PDB file of C-alpha atoms in Angstrom:
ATOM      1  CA  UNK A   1      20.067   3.083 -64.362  1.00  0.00           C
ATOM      2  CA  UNK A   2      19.777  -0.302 -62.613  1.00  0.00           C
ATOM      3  CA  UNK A   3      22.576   0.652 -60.590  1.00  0.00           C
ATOM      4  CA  UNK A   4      20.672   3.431 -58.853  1.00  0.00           C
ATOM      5  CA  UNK A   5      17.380   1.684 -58.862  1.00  0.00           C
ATOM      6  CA  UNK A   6      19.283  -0.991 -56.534  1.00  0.00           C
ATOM      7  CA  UNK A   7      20.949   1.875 -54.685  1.00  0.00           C
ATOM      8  CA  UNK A   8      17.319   3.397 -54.320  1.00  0.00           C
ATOM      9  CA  UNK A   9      16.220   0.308 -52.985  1.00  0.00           C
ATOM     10  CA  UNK A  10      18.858  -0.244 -50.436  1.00  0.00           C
ATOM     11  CA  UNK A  11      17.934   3.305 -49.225  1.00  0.00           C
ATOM     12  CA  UNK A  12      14.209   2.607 -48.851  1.00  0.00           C
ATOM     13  CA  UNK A  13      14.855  -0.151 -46.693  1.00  0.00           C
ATOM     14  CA  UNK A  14      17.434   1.343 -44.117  1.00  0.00           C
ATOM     15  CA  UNK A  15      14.999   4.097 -43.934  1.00  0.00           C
ATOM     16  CA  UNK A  16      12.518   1.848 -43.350  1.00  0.00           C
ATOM     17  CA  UNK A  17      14.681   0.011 -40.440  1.00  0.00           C
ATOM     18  CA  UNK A  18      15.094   3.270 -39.174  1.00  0.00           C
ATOM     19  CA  UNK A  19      11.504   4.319 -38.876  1.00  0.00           C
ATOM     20  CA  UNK A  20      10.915   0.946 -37.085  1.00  0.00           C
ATOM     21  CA  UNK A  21      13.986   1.380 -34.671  1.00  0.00           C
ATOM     22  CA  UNK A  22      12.545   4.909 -34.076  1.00  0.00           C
ATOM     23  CA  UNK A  23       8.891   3.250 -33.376  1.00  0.00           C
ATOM     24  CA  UNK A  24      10.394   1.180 -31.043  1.00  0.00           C
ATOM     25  CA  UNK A  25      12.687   3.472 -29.076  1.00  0.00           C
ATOM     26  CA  UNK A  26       9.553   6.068 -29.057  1.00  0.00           C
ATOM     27  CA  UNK A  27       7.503   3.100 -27.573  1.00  0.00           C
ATOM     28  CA  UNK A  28      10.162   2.668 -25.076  1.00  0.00           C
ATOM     29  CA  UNK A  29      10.286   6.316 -23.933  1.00  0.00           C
ATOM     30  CA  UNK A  30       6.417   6.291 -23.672  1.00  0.00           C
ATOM     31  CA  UNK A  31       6.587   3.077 -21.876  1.00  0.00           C
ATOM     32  CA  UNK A  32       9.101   4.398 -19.172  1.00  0.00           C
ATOM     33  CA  UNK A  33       7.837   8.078 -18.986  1.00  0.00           C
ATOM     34  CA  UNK A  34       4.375   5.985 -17.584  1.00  0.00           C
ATOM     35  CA  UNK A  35       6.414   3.705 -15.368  1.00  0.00           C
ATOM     36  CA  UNK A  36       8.139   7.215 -13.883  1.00  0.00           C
ATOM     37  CA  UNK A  37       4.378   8.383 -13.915  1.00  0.00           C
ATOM     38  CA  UNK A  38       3.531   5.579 -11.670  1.00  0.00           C
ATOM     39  CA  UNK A  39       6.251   5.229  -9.514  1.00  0.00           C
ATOM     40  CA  UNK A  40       5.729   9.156  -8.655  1.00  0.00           C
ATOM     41  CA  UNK A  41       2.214   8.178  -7.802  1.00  0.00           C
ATOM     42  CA  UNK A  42       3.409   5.330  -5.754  1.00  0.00           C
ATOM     43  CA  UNK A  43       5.722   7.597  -3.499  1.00  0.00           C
ATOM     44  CA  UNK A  44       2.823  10.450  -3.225  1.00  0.00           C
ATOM     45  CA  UNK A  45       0.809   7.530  -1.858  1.00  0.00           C
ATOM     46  CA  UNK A  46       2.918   6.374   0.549  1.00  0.00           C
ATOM     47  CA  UNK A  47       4.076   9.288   2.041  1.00  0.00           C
ATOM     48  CA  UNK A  48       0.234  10.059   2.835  1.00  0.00           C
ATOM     49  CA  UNK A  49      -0.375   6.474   3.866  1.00  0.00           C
ATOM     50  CA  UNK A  50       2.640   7.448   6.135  1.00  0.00           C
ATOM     51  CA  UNK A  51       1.223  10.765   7.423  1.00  0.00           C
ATOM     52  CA  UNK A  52      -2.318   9.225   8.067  1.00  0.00           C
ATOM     53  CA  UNK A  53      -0.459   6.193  10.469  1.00  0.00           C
ATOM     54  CA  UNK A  54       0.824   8.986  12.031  1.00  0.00           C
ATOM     55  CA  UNK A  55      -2.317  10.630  12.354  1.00  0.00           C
ATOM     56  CA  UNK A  56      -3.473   7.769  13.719  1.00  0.00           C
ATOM     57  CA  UNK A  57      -0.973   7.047  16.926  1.00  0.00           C
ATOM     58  CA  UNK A  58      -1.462   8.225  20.594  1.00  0.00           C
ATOM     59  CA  UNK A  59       0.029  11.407  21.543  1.00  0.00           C
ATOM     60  CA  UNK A  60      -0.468  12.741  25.061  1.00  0.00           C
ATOM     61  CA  UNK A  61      -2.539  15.848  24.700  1.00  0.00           C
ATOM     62  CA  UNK A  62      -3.871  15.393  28.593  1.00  0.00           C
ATOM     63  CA  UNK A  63      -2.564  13.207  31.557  1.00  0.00           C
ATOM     64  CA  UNK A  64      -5.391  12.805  33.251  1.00  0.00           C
ATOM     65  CA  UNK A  65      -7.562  11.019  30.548  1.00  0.00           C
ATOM     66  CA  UNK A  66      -7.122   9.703  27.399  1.00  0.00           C
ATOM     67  CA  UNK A  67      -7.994  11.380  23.850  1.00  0.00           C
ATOM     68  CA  UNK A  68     -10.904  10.303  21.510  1.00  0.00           C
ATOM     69  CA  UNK A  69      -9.111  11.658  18.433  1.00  0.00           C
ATOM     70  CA  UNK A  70      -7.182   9.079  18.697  1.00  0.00           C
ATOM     71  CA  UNK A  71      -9.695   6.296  19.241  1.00  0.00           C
ATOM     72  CA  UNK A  72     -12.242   4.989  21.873  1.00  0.00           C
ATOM     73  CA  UNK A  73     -11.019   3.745  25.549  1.00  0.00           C
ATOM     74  CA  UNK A  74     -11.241   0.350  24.392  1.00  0.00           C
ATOM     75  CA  UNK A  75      -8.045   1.067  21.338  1.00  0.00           C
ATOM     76  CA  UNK A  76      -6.301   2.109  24.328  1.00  0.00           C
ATOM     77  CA  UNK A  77      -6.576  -0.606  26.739  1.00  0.00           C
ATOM     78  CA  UNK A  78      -6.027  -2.509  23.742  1.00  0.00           C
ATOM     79  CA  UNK A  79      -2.746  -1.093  22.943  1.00  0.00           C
ATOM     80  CA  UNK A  80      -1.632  -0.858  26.311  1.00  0.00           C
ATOM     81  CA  UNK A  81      -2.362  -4.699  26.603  1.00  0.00           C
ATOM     82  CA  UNK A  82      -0.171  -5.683  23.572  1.00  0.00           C
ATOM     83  CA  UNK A  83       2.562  -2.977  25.006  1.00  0.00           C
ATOM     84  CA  UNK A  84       2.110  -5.349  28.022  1.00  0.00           C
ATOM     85  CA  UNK A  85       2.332  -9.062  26.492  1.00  0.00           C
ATOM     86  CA  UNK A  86       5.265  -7.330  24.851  1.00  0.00           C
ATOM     87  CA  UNK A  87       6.995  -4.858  26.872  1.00  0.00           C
ATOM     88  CA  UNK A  88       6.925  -3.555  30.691  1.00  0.00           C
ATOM     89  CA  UNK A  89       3.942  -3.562  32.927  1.00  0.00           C
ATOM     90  CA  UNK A  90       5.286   0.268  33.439  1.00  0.00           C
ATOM     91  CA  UNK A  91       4.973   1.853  29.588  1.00  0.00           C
ATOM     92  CA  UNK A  92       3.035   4.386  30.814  1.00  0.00           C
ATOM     93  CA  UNK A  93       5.611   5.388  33.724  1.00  0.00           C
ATOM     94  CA  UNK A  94       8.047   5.505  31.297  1.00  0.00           C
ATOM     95  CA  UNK A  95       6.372   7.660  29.011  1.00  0.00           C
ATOM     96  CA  UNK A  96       5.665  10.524  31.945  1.00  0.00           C
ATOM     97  CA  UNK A  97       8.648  11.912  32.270  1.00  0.00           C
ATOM     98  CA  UNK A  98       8.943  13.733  28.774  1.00  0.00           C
ATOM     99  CA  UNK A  99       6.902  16.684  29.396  1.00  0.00           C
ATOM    100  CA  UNK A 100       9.946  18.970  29.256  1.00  0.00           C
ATOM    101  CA  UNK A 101       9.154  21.020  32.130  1.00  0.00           C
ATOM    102  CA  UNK A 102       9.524  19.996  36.063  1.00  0.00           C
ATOM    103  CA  UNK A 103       6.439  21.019  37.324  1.00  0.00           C
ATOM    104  CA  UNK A 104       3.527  21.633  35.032  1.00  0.00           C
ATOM    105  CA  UNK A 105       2.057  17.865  35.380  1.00  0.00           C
ATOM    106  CA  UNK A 106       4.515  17.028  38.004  1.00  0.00           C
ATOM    107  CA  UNK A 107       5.507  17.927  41.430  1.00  0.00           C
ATOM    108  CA  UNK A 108       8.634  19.470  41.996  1.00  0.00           C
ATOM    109  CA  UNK A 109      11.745  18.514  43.699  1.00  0.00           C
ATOM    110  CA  UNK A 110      11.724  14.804  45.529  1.00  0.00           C
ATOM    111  CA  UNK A 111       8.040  15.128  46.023  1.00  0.00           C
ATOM    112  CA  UNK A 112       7.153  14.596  42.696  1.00  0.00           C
ATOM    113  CA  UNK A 113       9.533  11.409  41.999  1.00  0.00           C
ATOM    114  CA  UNK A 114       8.697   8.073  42.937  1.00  0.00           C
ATOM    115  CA  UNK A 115      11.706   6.265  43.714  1.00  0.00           C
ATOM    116  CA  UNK A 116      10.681   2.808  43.872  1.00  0.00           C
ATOM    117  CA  UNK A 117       8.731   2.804  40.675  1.00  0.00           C
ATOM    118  CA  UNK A 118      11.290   5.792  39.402  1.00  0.00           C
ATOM    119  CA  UNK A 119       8.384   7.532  37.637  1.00  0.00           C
ATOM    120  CA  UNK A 120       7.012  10.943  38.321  1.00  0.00           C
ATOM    121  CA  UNK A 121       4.490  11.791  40.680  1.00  0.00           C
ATOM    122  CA  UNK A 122       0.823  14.040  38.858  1.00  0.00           C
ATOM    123  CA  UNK A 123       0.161  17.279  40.542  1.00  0.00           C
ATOM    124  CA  UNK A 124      -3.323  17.387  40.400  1.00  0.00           C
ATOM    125  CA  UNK A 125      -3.540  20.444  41.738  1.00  0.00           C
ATOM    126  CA  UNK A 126      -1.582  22.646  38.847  1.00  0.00           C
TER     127      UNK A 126
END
């Protein structure tokens, strides 16, 4: 009878070991399922961080003056200062001749290129 009292025992405590090993790895699972939780948050935020920066940058919408969904004149002469103290005095020149078509800003043919400052030449009139 003693024999399987100590038996008993020894059974009552690895279950017991067990139930705390099972506490712990249920803890652990809990603990990473709100790390996933959080990391998935983290990337949602980002991405729309991400899509409101690019909400926020200069697009040309209109040649002839700039856009105030973009920000006030002052942003731009702003930004086109820094493009300066960083770049080319001609980032704008660059940047007009990526419309895609030949003549719907631009004149065609060799009246609407400037060769000296190879940039294109506004047709006001279209």
């Amino acid at each position: 009878m003693e024999y399987l009292q100590k038996e008993y025992q020894e059974e009552l405590e690895k279950e017991r070991g067990l139930e705390e090993e099972l506490r712990a790895v249920s803890n652990e699972i809990i603990e990473l399922e709100r790390q996933r939780v959080s990391i998935e948050e983290r990337k949602k935020n980002l991405r729309k961080y991400e899509q409101d920066k690019l909400k926020e940058q200069y697009h040309v919408t209109n040649f002839f003056a700039p856009s105030s969904r973009f920000g006030t004149p002052d942003d731009l002469k702003s930004l086109i200062d820094k493009a300066h103290d960083h770049a080319s005095n001609n980032v704008l020149d660059g940047l007009n001749m990526f419309d895609g078509t030949d003549g719907h800003y631009f004149h065609t043919g060799s009246k609407g290129h400037h060769s000296v400052w190879d940039s294109r030449l506004f047709n006001y009139g279209s």
